[in-house]
XYZ file of C-alpha atoms in Angstrom:
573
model
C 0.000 0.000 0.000
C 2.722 2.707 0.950
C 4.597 1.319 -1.765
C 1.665 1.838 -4.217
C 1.534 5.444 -3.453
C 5.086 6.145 -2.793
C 6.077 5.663 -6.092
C 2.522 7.322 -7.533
C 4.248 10.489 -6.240
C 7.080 10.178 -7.216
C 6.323 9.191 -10.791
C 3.507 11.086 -11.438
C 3.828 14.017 -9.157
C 7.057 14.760 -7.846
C 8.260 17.972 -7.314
C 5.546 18.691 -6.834
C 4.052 19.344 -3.240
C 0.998 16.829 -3.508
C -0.136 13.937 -6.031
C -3.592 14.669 -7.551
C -4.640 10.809 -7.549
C -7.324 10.656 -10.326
C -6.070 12.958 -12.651
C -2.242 11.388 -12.098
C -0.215 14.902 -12.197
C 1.032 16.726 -8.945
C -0.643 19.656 -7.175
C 1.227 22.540 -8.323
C 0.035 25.931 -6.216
C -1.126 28.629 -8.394
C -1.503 25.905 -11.260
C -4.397 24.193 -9.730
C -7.513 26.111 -8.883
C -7.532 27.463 -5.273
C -8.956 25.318 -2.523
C -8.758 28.378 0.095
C -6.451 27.857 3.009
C -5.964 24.474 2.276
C -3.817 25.502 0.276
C -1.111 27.371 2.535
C 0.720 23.884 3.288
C 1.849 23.771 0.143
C 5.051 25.815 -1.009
C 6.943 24.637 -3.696
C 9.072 22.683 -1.650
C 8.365 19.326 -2.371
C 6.312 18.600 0.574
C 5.093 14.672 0.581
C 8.622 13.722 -0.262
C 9.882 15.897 2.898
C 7.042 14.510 5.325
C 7.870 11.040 3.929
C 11.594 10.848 4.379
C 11.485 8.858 8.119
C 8.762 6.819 6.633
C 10.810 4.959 3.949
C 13.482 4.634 7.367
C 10.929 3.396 9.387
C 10.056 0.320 6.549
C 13.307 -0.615 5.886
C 13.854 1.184 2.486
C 17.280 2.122 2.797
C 18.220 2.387 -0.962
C 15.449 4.457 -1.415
C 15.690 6.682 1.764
C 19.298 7.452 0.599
C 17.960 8.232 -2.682
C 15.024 10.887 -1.150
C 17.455 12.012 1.026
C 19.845 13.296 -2.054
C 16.773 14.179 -3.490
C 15.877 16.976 -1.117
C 19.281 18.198 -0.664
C 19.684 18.444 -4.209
C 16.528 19.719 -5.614
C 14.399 21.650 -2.790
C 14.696 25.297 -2.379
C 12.374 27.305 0.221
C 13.543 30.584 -1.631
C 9.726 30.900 -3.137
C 7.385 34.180 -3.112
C 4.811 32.337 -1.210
C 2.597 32.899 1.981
C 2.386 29.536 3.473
C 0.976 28.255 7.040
C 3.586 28.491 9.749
C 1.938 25.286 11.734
C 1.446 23.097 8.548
C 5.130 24.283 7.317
C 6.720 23.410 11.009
C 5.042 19.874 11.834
C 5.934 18.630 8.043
C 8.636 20.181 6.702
C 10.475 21.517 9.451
C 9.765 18.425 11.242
C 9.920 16.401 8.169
C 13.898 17.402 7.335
C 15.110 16.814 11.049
C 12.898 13.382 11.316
C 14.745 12.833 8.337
C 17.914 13.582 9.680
C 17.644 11.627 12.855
C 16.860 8.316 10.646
C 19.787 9.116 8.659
C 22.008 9.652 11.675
C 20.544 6.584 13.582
C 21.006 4.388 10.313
C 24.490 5.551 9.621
C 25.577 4.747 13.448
C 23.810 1.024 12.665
C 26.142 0.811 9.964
C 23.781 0.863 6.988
C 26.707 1.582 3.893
C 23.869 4.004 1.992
C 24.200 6.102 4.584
C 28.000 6.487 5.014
C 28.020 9.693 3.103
C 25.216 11.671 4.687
C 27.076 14.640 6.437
C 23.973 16.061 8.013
C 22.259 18.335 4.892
C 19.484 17.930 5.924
C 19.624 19.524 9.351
C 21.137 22.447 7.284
C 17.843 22.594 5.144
C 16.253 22.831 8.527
C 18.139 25.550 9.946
C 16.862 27.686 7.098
C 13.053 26.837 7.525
C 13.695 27.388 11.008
C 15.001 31.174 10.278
C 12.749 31.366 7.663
C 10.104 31.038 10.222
C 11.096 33.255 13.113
C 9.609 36.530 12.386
C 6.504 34.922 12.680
C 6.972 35.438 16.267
C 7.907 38.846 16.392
C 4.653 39.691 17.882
C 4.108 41.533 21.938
C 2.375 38.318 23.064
C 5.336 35.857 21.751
C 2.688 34.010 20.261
C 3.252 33.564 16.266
C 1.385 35.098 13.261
C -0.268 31.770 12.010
C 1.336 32.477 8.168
C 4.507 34.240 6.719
C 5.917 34.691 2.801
C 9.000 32.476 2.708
C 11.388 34.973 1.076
C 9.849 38.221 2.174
C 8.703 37.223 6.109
C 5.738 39.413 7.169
C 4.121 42.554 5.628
C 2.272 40.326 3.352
C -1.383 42.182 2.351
C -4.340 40.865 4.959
C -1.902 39.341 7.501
C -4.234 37.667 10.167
C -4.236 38.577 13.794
C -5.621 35.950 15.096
C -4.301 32.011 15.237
C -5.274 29.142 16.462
C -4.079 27.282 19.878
C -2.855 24.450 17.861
C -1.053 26.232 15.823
C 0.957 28.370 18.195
C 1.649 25.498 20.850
C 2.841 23.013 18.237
C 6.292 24.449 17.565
C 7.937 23.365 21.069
C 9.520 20.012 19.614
C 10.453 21.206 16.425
C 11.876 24.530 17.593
C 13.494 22.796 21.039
C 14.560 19.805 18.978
C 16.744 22.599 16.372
C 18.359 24.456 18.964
C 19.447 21.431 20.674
C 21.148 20.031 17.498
C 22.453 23.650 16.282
C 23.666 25.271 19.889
C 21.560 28.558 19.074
C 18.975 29.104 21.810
C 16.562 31.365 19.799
C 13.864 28.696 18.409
C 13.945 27.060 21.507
C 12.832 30.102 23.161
C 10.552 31.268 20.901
C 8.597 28.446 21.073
C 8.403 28.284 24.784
C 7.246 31.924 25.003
C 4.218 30.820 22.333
C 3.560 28.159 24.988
C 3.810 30.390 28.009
C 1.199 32.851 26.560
C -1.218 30.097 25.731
C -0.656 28.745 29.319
C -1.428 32.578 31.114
C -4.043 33.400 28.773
C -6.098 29.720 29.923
C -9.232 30.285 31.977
C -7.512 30.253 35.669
C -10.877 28.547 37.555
C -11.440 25.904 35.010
C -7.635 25.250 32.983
C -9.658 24.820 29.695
C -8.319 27.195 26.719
C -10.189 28.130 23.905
C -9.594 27.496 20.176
C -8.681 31.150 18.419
C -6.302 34.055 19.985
C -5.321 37.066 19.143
C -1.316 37.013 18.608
C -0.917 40.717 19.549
C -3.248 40.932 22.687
C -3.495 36.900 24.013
C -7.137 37.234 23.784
C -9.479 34.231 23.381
C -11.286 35.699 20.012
C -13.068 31.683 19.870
C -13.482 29.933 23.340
C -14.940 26.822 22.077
C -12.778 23.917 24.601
C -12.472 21.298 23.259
C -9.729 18.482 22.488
C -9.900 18.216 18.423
C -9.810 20.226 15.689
C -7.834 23.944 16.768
C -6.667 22.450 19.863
C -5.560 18.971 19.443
C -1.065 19.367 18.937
C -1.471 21.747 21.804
C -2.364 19.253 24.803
C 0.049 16.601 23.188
C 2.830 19.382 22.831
C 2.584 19.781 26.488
C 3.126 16.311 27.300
C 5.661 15.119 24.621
C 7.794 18.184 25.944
C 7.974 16.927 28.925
C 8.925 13.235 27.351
C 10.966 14.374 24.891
C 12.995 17.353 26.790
C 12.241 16.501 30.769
C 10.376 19.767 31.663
C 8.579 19.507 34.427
C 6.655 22.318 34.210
C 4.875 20.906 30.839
C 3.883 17.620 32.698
C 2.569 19.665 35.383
C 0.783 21.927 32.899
C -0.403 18.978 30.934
C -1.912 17.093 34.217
C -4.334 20.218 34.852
C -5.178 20.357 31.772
C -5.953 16.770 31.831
C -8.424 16.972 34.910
C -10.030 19.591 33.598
C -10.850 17.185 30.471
C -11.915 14.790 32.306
C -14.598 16.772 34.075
C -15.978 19.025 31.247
C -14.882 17.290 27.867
C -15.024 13.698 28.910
C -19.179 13.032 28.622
C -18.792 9.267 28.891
C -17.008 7.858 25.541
C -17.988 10.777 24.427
C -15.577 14.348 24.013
C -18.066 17.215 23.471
C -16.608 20.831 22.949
C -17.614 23.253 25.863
C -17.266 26.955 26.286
C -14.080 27.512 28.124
C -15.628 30.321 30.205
C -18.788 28.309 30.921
C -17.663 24.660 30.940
C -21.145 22.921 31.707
C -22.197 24.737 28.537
C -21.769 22.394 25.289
C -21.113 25.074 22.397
C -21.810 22.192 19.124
C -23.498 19.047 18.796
C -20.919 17.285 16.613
C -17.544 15.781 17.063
C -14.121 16.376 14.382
C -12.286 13.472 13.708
C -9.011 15.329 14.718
C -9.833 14.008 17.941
C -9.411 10.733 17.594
C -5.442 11.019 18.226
C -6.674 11.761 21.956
C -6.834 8.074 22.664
C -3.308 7.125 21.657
C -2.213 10.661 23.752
C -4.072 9.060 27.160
C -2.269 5.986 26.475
C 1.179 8.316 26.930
C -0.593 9.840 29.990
C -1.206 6.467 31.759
C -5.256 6.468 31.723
C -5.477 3.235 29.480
C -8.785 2.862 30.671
C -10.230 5.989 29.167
C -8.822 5.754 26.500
C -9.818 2.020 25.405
C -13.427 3.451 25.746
C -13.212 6.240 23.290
C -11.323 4.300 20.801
C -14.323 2.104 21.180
C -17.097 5.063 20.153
C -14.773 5.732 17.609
C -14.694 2.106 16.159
C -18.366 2.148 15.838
C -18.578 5.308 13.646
C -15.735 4.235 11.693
C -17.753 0.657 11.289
C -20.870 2.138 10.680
C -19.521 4.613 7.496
C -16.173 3.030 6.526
C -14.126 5.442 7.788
C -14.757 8.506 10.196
C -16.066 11.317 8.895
C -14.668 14.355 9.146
C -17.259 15.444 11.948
C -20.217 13.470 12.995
C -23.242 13.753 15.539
C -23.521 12.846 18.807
C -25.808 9.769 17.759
C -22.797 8.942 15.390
C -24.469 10.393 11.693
C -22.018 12.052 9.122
C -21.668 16.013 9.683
C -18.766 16.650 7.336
C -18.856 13.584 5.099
C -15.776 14.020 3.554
C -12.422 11.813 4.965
C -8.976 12.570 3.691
C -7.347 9.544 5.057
C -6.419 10.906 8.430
C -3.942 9.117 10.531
C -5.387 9.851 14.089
C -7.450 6.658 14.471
C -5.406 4.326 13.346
C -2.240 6.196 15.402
C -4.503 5.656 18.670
C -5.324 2.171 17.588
C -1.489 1.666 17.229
C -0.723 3.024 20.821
C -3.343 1.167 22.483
C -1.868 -2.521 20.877
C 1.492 -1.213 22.360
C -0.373 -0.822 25.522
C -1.918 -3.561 25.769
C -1.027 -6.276 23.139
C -4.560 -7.266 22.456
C -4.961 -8.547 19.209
C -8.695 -6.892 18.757
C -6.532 -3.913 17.580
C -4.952 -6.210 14.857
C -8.142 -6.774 13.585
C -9.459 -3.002 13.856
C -6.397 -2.320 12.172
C -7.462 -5.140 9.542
C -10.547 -3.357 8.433
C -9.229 0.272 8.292
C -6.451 -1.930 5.532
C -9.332 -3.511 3.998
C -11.246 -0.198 3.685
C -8.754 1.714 2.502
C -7.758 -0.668 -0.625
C -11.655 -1.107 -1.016
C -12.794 2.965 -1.171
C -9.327 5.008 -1.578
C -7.266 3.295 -3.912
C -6.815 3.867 -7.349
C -4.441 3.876 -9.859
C -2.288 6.519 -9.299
C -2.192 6.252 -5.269
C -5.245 6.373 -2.733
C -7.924 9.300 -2.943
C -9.438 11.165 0.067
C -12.884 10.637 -0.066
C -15.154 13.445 -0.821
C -18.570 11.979 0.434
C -18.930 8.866 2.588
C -22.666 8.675 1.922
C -21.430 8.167 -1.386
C -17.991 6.942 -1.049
C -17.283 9.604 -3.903
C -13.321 10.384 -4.829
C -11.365 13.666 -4.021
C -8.639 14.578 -6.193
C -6.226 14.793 -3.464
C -3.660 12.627 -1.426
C -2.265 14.719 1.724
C 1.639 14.467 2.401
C -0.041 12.895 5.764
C -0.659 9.654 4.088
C 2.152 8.726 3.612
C 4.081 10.205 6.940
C 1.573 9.387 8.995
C -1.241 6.683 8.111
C 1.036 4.360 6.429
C 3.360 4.622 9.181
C 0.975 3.914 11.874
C -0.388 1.039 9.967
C 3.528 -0.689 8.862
C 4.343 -0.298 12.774
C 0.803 -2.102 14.117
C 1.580 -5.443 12.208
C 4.979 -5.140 12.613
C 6.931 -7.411 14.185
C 10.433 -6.960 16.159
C 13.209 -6.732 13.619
C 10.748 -5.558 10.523
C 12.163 -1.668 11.153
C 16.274 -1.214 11.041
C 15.034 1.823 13.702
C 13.838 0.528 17.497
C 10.693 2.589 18.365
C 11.095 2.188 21.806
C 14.254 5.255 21.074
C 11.920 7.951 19.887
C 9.110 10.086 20.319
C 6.499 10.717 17.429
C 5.622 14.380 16.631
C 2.091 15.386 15.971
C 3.019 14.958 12.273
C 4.803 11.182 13.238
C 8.258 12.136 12.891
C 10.914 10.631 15.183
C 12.803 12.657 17.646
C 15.081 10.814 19.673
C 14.388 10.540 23.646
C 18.309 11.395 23.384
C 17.555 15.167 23.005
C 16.608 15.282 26.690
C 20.194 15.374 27.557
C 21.366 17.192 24.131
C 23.652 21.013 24.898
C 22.877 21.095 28.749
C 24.819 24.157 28.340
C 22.338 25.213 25.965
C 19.226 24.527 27.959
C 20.731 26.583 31.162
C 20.504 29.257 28.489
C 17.014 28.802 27.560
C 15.966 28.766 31.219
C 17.861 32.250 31.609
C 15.861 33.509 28.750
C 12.616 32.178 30.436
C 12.615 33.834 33.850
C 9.423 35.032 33.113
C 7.969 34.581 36.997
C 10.981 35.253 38.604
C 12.224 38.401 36.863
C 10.873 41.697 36.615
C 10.637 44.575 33.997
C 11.539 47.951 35.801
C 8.718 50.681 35.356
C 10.455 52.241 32.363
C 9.271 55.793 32.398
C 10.170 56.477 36.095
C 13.679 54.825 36.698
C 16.815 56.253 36.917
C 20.117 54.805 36.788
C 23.221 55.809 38.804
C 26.357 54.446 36.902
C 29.718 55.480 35.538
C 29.250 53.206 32.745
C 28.410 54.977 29.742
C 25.437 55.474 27.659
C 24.554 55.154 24.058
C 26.962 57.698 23.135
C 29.757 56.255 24.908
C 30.038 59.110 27.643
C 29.125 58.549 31.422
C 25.554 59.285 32.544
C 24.523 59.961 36.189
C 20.905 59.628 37.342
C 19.738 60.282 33.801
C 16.474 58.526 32.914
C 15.952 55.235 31.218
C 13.233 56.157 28.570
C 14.962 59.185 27.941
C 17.887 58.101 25.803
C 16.522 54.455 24.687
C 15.021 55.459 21.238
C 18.661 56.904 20.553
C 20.757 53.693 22.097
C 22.716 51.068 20.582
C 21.322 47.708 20.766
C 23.330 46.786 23.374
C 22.375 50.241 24.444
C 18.801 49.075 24.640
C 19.324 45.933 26.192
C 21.100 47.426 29.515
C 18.532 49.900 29.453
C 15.882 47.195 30.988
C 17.262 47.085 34.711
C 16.343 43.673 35.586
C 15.941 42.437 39.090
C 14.851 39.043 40.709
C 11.687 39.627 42.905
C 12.848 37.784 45.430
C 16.558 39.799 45.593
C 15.747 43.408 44.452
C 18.563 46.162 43.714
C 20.939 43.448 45.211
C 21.108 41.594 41.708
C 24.621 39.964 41.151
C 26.772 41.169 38.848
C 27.360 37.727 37.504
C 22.951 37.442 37.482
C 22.997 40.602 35.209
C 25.432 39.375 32.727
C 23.506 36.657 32.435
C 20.257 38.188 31.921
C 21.383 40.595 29.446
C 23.439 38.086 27.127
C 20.461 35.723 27.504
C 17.975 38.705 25.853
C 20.816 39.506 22.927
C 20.682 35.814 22.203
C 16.574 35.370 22.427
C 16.707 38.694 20.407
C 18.340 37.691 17.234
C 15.914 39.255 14.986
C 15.588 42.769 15.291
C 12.518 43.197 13.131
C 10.582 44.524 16.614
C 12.005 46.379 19.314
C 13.860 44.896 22.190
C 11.113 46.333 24.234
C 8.816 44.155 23.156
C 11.172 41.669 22.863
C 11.624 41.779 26.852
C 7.969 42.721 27.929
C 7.332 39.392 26.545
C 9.132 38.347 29.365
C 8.765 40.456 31.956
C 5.657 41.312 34.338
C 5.921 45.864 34.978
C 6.785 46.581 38.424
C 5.878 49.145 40.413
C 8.401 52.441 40.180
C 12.081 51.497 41.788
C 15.256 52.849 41.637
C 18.603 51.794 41.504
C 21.635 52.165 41.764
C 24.270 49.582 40.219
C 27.657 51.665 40.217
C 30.170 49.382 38.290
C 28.480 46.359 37.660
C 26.308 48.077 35.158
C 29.967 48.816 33.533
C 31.148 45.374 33.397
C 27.907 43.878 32.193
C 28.032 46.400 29.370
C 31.315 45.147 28.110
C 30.174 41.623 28.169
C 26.731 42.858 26.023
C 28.917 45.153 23.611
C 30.620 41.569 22.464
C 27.889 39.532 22.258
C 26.010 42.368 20.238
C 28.967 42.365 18.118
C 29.190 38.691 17.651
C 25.192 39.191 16.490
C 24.929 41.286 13.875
């Protein structure tokens, strides 16, 4: 089956993004007629043979891996003119090139000869998307613009304000996963200050979020809770973090979240969406089938129980129309009738025969096989289906098929030694690429940098309009300044000028601050800084919580600490 529509891609579609399955041609944007914003995961980049690359590892196609992996380092370029979705772009092809890389890495170490001459392109390719991304999150809330124009960044005509909570909490791996591999701090801690606005802006009584915020102001502009579509990569971001990288604070974050699902969401087998402000309040009468990875997440969390009972309710839809629809009624009739050959059933079906080695999942797993060579395929691949009341073809195979669905579906009947990788070493992303568990312990140099640049509750913004600073160090213009306030000279500083011009203290330690602590404060914000498309006042009030007035007075320090800034400003730009 993957085979069948591997090499449909390839043959009758590649470069292009996607293969069109009936018509046999690839999915070329600005070809093809518009399908709305569909449409922003594609980008000219290839995109199904990026999202597929760990797939081919994961089967045991080694030739062929090799040969995609040549392929993308040879042929792909991201330099296009071309707004595309910053989620979609980050779980396949960010995610995609370093899932890539890891199976190339972990295959070379095994001693696989077709690997012997990969030298670790493709994390360079991802290094690129990765920058190519970041001014998406040069926003006041640290929360990212949900699109951006590869070549040109933002300023594109009707850029959004708002995004969804999927799509801004679903960067933490990828992001955390680069600036383990690469040394540079930056992605790491732009994704965790996405995460930290999500996590402040949540309903403090009930720990539900809603499903829509506004990237500027962190407020809820939809507050429909639920755990699918919107939502979904959020509440598993929070607990693969803390799988993946060891934070605490996600697992933590993750287990209120969790409760709070069980009492409002959970209705039984059922997981209704509620209003986030008024949780006893159901706010739709249907269910997406983007929830059915939450089954295959509980079996992560522990509750095995649970989660064997809502794979269950899901089973009977799927049984009663084939596959799930893409939303469906309470009483289990189609909503959305179309199906584009999502993976999350059959990925929860997978986790639960990990779980518990019951061979009923074998045979659920059976009929979603037998279903999809009975409705999807055809001759150029397998087609989404458009209608299941009428089991009519879509034109369209999603790069998901083959990273995700056929992935889930090779590892359920597989038996040990069928993969060259061991599962047991990796963690899936929300898009099923493998990220070693080995990242947990990846730059610990590194990660005491990120945690510098994340001292959100423990550090403090000085009241910027009031302070004054008592130094001999100099100012922007090089010459001393005595008692002369902050706000007055910032718009005319330096950068590292600007920096030192945010007197940071701990709450706990006021004016007392080390000057060891404010060297590493200030370096930290250069680092987390390294776009200056915004100001590093915004920059740091995404930090920071304003203070009531204080004032201080640092003598020398403030001297030393500006040397140590004027280098690492240097080193930036």
């Amino acid at each position: 089956m993957f085979n069948h529509a591997y090499r449909s891609y390839m043959d009758f579609a590649y470069p292009a993004d996607e293969l069109m399955p009936l018509t046999c041609k690839g999915r070329v944007r600005g070809v093809e007629q518009g399908r709305g914003d569909i449409d922003f995961t594609l980008g000219r980049f290839s995109l199904t043979l990026i999202d597929t690359l760990d797939t081919l590892a994961v089967i045991g196609s080694v030739d062929e891996f090799s040969s995609a992996v040549q392929k993308v380092m040879t042929d792909i370029s991201f330099d296009s003119d071309l707004v595309v979705s910053v989620f979609e772009t980050n779980i396949r092809v960010l995610g995609g090139l370093l899932g890539g890389h890891f199976a190339a890495l972990a295959l070379k170490e095994k001693g696989y000869h077709q690997l012997a001459w990969y030298d670790g392109g493709l994390l360079r390719m991802a290094v690129e998307v990765g920058n190519r991304l970041l001014p998406a999150f040069n926003t006041t809330t640290g929360l990212p613009y949900p699109k951006i124009n590869l070549r040109h960044g933002m300023g594109y005509p009707n850029m959004e304000k708002t995004t969804c909570t999927a799509c801004a909490g679903s960067m933490i791996l990828e992001f955390a996963a680069l600036s383990r591999l690469t040394g540079d701090p930056q992605f790491e801690v732009k994704a965790h200050q996405a995460m930290e606005a999500i996590w402040r802006s949540r309903h403090r009584g009930h720990n539900l979020v809603g499903s829509v915020i506004n990237v500027h102001s962190a407020e809820w502009t939809r507050v429909d809770s639920g755990v699918g579509a919107g939502i979904d990569s959020y509440y598993e971001y929070c607990l693969k973090s803390y799988i993946l990288f060891g934070d605490r604070k996600y697992l933590q974050r993750f287990g209120k979240h969790y409760d709070a699902i069980k009492r409002y969401i959970t209705n039984g087998p059922m997981l209704v969406e509620v209003s986030m402000n008024s949780p006893h309040r159901m706010t739709r009468s249907f269910m997406d089938s983007l929830l059915a990875f939450w089954p295959g997440l509980q079996v992560l969390w522990g509750d095995v129980d649970t989660a064997i009972h809502i794979h269950d309710m899901l089973y009977h839809v799927m049984e009663r129309h084939n596959f799930l629809p893409e939303a469906f009624t309470h009483d289990f009739r189609v909503h959305w009738g179309n199906h584009p050959l999502r993976p999350e059933f059959i990925e929860s079906t997978y986790f639960l025969y990990k779980a518990t080695g019951d061979p009923y999942y074998l045979d659920v797993g059976r009929s979603v096989v037998n279903n999809l060579n009975k409705y999807a395929r055809v001759r150029c691949g397998f087609a989404a289906i458009k209608d299941l009341r009428t089991n009519a073809h879509d034109d369209r195979m999603d790069s998901f098929v083959l990273a995700e669905t056929f992935k889930y579906l090779f590892l359920l009947f597989a038996d040990k030694g069928d993969s060259p990788l061991n599962m047991d070493d990796f963690v899936f992303t929300t898009e099923a690429h493998l990220f070693p568990l080995s990242l947990a312990s990846a730059n610990t140099t590194l990660n005491r940098v990120v945690q510098e640049a994340l001292l959100v509750k423990n550090t403090d913004l000085v009241n910027m309009s009031t302070v004054t600073v008592t130094t001999s160090g100099p100012d922007s213009s090089g010459k001393a300044a005595k008692n002369k306030p902050v706000a007055d000279s910032f718009t005319k500083a330096s950068i590292p000028g600007r920096v030192f011009a945010f007197i940071t203290v701990r709450r706990t330690t006021g004016p007392g601050t080390s000057c060891l602590r404010m060297r590493q404060i200030f370096i930290v914000y250069l680092w987390s800084a390294k776009i200056f498309n915004k100001s590093i006042i915004e920059i740091c009030t995404q930090k920071m919580h304003r203070v009531s007035t204080q004032k201080m007075h640092i003598g020398s320090c403030f001297t030393k600490a500006w040397g140590v800034a004027s280098c690492a400003a240097a080193q930036l730009q």
